[in-house]
Short mmCIF file of C-alpha atoms in Angstrom, two decimals:
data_model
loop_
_atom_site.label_atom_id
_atom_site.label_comp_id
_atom_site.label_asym_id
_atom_site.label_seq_id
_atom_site.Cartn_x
_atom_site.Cartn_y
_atom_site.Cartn_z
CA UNK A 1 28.27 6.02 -26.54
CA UNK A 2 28.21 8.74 -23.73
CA UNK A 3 26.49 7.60 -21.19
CA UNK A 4 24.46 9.61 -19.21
CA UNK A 5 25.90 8.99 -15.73
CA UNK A 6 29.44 9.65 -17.37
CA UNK A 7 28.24 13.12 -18.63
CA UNK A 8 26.67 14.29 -15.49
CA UNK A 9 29.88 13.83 -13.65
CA UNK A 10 32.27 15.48 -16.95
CA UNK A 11 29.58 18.89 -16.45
CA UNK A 12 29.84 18.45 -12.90
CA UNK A 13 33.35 18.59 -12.48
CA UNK A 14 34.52 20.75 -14.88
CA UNK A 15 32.07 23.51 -14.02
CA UNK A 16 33.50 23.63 -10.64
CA UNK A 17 36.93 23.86 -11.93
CA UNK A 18 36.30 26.71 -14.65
CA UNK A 19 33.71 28.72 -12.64
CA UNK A 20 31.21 28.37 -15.53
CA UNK A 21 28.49 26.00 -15.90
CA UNK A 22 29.23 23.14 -18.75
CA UNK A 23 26.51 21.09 -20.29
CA UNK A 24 26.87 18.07 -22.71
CA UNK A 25 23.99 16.71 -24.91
CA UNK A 26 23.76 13.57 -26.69
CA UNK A 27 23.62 13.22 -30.08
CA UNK A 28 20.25 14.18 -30.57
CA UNK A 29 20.42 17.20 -28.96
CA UNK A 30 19.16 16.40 -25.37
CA UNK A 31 21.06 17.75 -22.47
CA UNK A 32 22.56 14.63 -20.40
CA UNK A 33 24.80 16.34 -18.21
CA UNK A 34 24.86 19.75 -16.62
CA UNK A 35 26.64 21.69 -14.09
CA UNK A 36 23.09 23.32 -13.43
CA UNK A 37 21.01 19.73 -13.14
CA UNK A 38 18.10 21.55 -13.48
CA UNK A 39 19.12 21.79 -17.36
CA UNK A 40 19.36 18.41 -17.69
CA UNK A 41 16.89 15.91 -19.92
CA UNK A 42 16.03 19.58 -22.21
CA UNK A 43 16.87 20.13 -25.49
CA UNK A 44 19.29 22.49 -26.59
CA UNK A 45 19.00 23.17 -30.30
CA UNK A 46 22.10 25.08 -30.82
CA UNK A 47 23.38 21.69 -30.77
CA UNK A 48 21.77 20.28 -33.57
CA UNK A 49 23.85 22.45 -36.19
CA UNK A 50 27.04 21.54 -34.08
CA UNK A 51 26.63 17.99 -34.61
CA UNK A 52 25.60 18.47 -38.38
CA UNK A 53 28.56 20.82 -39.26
CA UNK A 54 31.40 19.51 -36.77
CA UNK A 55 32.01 23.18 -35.98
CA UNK A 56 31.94 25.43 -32.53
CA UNK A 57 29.66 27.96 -32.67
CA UNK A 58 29.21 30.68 -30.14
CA UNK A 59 25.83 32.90 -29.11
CA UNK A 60 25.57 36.45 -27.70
CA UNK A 61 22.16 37.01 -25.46
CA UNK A 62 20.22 38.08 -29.00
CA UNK A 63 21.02 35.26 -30.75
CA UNK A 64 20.35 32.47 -28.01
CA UNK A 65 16.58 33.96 -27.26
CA UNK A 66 16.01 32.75 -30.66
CA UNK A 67 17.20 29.48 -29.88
CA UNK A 68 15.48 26.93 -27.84
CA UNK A 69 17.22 25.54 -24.42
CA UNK A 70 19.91 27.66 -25.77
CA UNK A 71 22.03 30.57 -23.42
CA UNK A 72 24.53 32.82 -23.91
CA UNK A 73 28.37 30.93 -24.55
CA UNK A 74 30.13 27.98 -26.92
CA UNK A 75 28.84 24.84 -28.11
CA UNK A 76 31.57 22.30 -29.56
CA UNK A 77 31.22 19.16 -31.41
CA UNK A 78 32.78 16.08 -29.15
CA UNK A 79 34.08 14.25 -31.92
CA UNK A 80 34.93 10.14 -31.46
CA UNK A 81 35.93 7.89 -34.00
CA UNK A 82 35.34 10.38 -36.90
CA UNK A 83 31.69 10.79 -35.51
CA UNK A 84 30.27 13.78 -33.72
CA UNK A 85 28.96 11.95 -30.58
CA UNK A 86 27.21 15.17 -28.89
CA UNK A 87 28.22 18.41 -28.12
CA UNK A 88 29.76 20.24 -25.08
CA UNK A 89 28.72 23.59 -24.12
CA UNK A 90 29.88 26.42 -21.90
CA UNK A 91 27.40 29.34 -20.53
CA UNK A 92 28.58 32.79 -20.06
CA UNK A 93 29.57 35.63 -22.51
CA UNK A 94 31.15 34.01 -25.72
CA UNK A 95 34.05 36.42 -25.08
CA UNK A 96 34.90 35.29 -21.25
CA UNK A 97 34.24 31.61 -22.43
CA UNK A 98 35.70 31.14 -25.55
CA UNK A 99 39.00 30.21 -24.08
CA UNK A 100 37.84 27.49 -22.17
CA UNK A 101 36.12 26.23 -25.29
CA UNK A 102 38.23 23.83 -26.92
CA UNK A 103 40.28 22.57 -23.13
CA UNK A 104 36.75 21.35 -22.02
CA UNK A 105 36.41 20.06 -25.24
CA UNK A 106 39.74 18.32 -25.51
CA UNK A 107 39.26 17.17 -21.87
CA UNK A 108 35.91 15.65 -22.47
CA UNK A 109 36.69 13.52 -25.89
CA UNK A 110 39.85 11.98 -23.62
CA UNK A 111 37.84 10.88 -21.10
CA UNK A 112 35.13 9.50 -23.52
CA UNK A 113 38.06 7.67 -24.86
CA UNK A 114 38.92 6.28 -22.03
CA UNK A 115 35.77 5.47 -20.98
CA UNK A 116 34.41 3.34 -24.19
CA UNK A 117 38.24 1.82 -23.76
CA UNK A 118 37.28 0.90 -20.45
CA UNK A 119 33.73 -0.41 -21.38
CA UNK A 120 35.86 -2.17 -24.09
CA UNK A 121 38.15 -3.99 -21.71
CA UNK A 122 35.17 -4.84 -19.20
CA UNK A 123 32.95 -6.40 -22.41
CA UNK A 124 36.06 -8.63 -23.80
CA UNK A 125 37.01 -9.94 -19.61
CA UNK A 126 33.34 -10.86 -19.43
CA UNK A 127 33.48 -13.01 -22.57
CA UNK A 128 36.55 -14.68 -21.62
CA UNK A 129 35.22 -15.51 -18.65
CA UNK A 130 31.81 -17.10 -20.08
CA UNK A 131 34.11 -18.74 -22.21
CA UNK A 132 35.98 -20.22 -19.99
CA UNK A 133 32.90 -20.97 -17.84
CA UNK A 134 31.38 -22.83 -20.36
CA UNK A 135 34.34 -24.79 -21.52
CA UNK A 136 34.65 -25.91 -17.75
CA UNK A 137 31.16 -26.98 -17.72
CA UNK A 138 31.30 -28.64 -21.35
CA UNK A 139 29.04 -31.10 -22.06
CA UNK A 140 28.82 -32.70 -26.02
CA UNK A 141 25.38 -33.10 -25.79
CA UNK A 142 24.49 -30.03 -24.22
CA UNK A 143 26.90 -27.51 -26.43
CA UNK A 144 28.29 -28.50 -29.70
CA UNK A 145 32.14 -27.56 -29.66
CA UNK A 146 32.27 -25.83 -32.77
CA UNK A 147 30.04 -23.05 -31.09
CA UNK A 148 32.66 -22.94 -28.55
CA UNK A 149 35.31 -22.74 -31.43
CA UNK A 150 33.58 -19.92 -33.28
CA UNK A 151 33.05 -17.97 -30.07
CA UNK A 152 36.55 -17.56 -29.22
CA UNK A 153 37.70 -16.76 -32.55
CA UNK A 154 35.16 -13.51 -32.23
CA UNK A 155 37.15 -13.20 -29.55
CA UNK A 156 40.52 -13.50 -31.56
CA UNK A 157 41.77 -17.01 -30.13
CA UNK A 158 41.95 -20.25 -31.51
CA UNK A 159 41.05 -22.83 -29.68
CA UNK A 160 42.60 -25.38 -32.16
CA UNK A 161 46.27 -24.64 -31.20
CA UNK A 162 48.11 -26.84 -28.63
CA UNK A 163 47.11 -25.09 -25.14
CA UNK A 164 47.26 -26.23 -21.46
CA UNK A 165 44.83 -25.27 -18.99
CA UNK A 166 46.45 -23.35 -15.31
CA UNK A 167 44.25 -22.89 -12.29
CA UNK A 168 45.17 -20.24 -9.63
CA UNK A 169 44.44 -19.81 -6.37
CA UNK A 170 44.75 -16.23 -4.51
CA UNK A 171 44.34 -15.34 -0.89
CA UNK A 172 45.02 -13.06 1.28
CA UNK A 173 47.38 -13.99 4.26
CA UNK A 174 44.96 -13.87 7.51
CA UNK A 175 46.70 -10.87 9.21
CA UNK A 176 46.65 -8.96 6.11
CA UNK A 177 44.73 -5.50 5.93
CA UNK A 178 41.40 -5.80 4.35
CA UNK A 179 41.63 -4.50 0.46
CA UNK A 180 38.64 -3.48 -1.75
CA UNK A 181 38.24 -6.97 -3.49
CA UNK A 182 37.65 -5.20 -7.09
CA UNK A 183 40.96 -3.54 -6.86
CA UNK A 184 42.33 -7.08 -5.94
CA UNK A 185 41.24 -8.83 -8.94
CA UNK A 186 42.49 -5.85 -10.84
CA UNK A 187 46.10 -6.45 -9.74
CA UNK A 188 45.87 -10.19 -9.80
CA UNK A 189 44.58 -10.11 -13.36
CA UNK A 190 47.32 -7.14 -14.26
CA UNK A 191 49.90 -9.93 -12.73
CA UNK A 192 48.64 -12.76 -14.41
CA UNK A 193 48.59 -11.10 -17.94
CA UNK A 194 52.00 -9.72 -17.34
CA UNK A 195 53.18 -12.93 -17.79
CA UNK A 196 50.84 -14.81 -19.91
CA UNK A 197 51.08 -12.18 -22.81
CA UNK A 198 51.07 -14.24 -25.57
CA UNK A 199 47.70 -12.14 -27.23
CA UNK A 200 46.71 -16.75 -27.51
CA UNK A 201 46.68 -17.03 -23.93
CA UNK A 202 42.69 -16.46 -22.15
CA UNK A 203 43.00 -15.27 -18.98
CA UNK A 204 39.55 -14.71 -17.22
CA UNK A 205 38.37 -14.66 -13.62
CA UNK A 206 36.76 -17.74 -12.34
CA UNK A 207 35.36 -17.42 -9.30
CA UNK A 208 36.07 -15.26 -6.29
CA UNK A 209 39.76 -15.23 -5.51
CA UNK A 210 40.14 -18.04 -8.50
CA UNK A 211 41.65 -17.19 -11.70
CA UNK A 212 41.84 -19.62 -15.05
CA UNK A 213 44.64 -19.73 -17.77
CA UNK A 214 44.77 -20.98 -21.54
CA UNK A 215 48.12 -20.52 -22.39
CA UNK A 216 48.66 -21.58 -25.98
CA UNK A 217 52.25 -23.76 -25.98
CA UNK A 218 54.49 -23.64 -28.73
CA UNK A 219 58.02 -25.49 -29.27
CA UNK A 220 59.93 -22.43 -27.24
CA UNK A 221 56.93 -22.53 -24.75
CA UNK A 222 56.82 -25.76 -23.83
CA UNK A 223 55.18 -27.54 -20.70
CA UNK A 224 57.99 -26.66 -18.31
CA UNK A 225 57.99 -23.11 -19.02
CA UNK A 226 54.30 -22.63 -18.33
CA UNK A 227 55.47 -24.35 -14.82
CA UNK A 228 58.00 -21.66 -14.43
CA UNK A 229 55.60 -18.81 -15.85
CA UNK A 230 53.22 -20.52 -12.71
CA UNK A 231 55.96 -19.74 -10.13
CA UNK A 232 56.94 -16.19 -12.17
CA UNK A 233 53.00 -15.70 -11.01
CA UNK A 234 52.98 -16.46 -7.38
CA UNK A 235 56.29 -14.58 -6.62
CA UNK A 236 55.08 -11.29 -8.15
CA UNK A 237 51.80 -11.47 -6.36
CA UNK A 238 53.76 -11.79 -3.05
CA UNK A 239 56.52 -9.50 -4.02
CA UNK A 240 53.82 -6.82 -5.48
CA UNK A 241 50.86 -7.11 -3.89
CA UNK A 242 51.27 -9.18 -0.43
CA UNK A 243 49.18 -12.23 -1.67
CA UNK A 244 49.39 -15.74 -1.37
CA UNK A 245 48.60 -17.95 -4.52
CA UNK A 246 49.02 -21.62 -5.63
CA UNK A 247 48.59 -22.87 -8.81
CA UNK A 248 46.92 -26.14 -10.90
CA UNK A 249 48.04 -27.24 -13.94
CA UNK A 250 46.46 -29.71 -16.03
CA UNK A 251 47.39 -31.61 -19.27
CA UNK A 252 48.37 -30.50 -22.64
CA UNK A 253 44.88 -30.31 -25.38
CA UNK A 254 44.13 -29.33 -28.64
CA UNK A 255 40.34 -29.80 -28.61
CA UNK A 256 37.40 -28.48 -26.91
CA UNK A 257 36.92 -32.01 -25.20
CA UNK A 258 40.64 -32.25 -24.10
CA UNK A 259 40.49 -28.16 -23.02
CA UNK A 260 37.64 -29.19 -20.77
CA UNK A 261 39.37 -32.54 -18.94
CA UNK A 262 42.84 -30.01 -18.90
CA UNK A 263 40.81 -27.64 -16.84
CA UNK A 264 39.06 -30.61 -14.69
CA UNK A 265 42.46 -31.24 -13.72
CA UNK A 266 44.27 -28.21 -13.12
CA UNK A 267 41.23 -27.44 -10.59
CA UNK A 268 41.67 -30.81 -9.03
CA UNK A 269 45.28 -30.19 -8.37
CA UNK A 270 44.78 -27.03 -7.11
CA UNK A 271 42.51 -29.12 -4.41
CA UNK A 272 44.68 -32.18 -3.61
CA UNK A 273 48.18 -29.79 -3.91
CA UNK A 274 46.47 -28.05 -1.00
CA UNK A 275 46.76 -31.85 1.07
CA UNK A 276 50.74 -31.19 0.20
CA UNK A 277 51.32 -27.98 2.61
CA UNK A 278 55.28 -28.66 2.99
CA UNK A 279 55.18 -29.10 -1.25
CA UNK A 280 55.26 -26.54 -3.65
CA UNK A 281 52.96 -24.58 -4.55
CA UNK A 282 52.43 -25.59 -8.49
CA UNK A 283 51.00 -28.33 -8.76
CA UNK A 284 50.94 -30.52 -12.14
CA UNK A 285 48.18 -33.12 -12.26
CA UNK A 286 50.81 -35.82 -13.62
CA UNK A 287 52.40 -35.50 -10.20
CA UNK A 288 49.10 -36.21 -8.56
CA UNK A 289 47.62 -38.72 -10.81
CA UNK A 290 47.95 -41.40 -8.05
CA UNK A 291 46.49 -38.91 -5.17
CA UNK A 292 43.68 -38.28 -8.07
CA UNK A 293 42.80 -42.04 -8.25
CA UNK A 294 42.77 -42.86 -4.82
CA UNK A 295 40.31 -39.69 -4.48
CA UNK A 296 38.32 -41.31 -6.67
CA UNK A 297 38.01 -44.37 -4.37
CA UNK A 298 34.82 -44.95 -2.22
CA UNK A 299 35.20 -44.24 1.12
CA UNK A 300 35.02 -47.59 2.85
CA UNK A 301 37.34 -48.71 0.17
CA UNK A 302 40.22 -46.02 1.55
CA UNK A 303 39.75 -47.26 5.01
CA UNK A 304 40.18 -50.81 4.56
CA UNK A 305 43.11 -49.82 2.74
CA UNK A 306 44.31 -47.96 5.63
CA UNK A 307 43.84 -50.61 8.44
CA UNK A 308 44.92 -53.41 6.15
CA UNK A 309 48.65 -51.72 5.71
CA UNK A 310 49.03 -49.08 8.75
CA UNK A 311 46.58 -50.56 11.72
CA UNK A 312 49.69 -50.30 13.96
CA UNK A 313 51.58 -47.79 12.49
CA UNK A 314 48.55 -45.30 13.35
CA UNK A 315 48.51 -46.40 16.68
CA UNK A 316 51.93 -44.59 17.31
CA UNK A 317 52.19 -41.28 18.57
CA UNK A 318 54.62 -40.27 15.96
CA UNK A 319 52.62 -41.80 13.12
CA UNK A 320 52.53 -38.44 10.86
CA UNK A 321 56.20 -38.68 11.14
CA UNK A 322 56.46 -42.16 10.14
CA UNK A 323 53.96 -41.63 7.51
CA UNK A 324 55.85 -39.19 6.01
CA UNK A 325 58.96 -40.99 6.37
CA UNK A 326 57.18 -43.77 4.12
CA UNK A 327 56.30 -40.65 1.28
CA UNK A 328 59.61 -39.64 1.33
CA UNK A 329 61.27 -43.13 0.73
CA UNK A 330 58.94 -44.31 -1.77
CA UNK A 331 58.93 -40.54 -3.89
CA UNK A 332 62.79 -40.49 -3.55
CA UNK A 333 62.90 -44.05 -5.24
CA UNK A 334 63.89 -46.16 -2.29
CA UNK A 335 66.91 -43.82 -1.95
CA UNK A 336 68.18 -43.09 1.67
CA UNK A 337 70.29 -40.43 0.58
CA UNK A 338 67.72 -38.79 -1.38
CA UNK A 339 64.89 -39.41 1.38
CA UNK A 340 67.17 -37.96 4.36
CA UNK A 341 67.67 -34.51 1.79
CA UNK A 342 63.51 -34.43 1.42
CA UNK A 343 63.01 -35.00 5.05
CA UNK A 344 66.02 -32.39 6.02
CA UNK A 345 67.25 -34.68 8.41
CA UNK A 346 70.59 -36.95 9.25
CA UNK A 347 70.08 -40.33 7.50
CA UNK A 348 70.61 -42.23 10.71
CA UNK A 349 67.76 -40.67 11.68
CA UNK A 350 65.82 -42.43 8.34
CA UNK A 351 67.39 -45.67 8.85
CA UNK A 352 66.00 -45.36 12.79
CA UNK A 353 62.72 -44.64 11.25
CA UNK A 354 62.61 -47.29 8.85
CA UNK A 355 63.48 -49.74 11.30
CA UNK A 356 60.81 -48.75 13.48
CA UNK A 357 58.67 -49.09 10.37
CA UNK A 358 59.75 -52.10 9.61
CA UNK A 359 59.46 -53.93 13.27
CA UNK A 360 55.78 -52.48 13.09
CA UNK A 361 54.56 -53.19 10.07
CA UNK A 362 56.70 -56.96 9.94
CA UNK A 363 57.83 -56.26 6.51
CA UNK A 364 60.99 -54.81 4.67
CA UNK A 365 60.47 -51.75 3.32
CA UNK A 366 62.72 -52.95 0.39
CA UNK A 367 60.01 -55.28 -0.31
CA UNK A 368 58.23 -53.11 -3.22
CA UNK A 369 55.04 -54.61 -3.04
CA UNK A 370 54.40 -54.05 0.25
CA UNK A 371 55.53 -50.76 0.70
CA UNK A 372 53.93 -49.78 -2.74
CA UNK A 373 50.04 -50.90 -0.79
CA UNK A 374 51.77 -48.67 2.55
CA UNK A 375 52.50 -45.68 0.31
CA UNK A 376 49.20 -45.62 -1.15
CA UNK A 377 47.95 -45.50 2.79
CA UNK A 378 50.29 -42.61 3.87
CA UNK A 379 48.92 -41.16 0.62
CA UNK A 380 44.74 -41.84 1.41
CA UNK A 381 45.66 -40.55 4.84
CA UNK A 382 46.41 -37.55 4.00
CA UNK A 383 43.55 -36.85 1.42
CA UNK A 384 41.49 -37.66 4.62
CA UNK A 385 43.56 -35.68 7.19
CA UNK A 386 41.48 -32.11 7.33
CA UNK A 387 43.83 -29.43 6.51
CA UNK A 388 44.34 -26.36 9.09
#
């Protein structure tokens, strides 16, 4: 339970601050850390009754000599979880030492405390995040989900209750000062599990600045709130830390299977959100299920799709313009007063555009067939368009 590394550094430091050298054994009696390093890895058997009794004992000169490995001073039982652990022990005359005895005592069980807390923490992130590693790389004939199921309830979740699976996605802005990346993901993780703290939801890192959510949803925690807990997310990572983060959200699952395809998603609309840089930055795959299929096209499929409907629209200089004029009017349901308030500009200016368009292309824009095939171009163009 005390490590050895742990102890070294406890003797170390302490015997600097008191002026007397402070050793700490194990629980068999071995020396593990010492102010006096040349102590360490001997046995010290005034220890041995320590541990047995639970009680400090000191030694004068006479009595130590007929100890082995044992000096002049106090030796005190470092007690954890009920259990004597090992023992802590301070050389000089018992008289000048004794009142040091039970501070470096006191001092050394916290900071055991907080290190097996610590080890504690580190164990439990590392299983969520094989956890979630494995449920992103499910495969039925590979795993059988109940493992998966068992697994997380050692882990005290449930993956039978309704959940949705959350992708996020944290940089840091270009200009930024450099940051030790493990304090990074501390913050980020702090952040995220500020606001999922439902003890349901698994948060777990994912991969270098990724980060993966389970949030369990319940009928006051429905779908939209986990879109607003998204945002809650990104804000607080600017506000707080100076970091820039998007977010994937897939759909709503209540088995292993529909976890997986939930997580599939939220990671692919963290990837085709980033094609959106004017949009927002959480991204629901049912907003991108169309951007998701046409993805899924071949390649020579998407560019006969994109000469057949915008040869000589692409041959105008302003063609992201009108291209996003086309987005806009389609996505705002054929509305020109909706369309002109997505595109922040005067609606003359969309009804110029459109007749442009129209002239161009030789077909209304009203006509919903045809500007259904010239949306899904605008849309395949920029899947294709690299992103700065």
């Amino acid at each position: 339970m005390l490590s050895p590394s742990l102890a070294q550094e406890i003797a170390r430091d302490t015997s600097a601050a008191i002026g007397y050298n402070v050793l700490i054994t194990d629980a068999d009696g071995v020396i593990i850390g010492s102010g006096a390093p040349g102590r360490v890895g001997t046995f010290h058997e005034a220890s041995v009754e320590v541990m047995h009794t639970k009680e400090a004992a000191t030694h004068n000169a006479s009595q130590a000599q007929l100890l082995r490995g044992v000096r002049p001073g106090v030796t005190l039982p470092l007690v954890a979880g009920g259990q004597a652990v090992g023992t802590v022990g301070i050389t000089g005359t018992p008289a000048q030492v004794r009142r040091f005895g039970l501070l470096v005592k006191r001092q050394t069980e916290i900071l055991l405390r907080e290190s097996v807390m610590l080890r504690s923490r580190l164990l439990a992130e590392r299983a969520a995040e094989n956890l979630l590693a494995d449920l992103a790389s499910y495969d039925p004939e590979v795993i059988e989900a109940d493992s998966l199921v068992f697994r997380a309830a050692d882990l005290g979740f449930d993956l039978r209750l309704h959940r949705i699976a959350v992708a996020f996605e944290v940089t840091a802005p270009p200009r930024a000062p450099r940051r030790d990346i493990g304090l990074v993901r501390t913050e980020v993780l702090r952040t995220v599990r500020e606001v999922f703290a439902d003890p349901q939801d698994i948060v777990a890192v994912i991969a270098p600045g990724r980060v993966g959510v389970l949030p369990r949803l319940t009928p006051r925690r429905p779908v939209d709130s986990v879109t607003i807990d998204c945002r809650r997310v990104i804000d607080a990572l600017a506000a707080q830390d100076g970091l820039a983060a998007r977010a994937g959200i897939g759909e709503p699952a209540t088995t292993v299977d529909a976890l997986h395809d939930s997580y599939q998603d939220a990671c692919e609309a963290l990837r085709l959100g980033a094609r959106r840089p004017e949009g927002p930055l959480v991204h629901p795959i049912g907003e991108l299920r169309v951007h998701q299929l046409l993805t899924a096209l071949g390649q020579p499929a998407r560019t006969r799709l994109l000469d057949s409907a915008t040869a000589q629209l692409r041959t105008q200089p302003d063609w992201p313009t009108l291209r996003d004029t086309i987005t806009a009017w389609c996505e705002s349901g054929y509305n020109l007063v909706r369309t002109a308030a997505a595109l922040h500009i005067h609606r003359n200016t969309v009804v110029y555009r459109m007749n442009k368009i129209e002239q161009l292309t030789g077909r209304p824009l009203r006509d919903h067939h045809a500007t259904l095939a010239l949306y899904l171009a605008c849309l395949t163009d920029h899947l294709t368009t690299p992103t700065n």
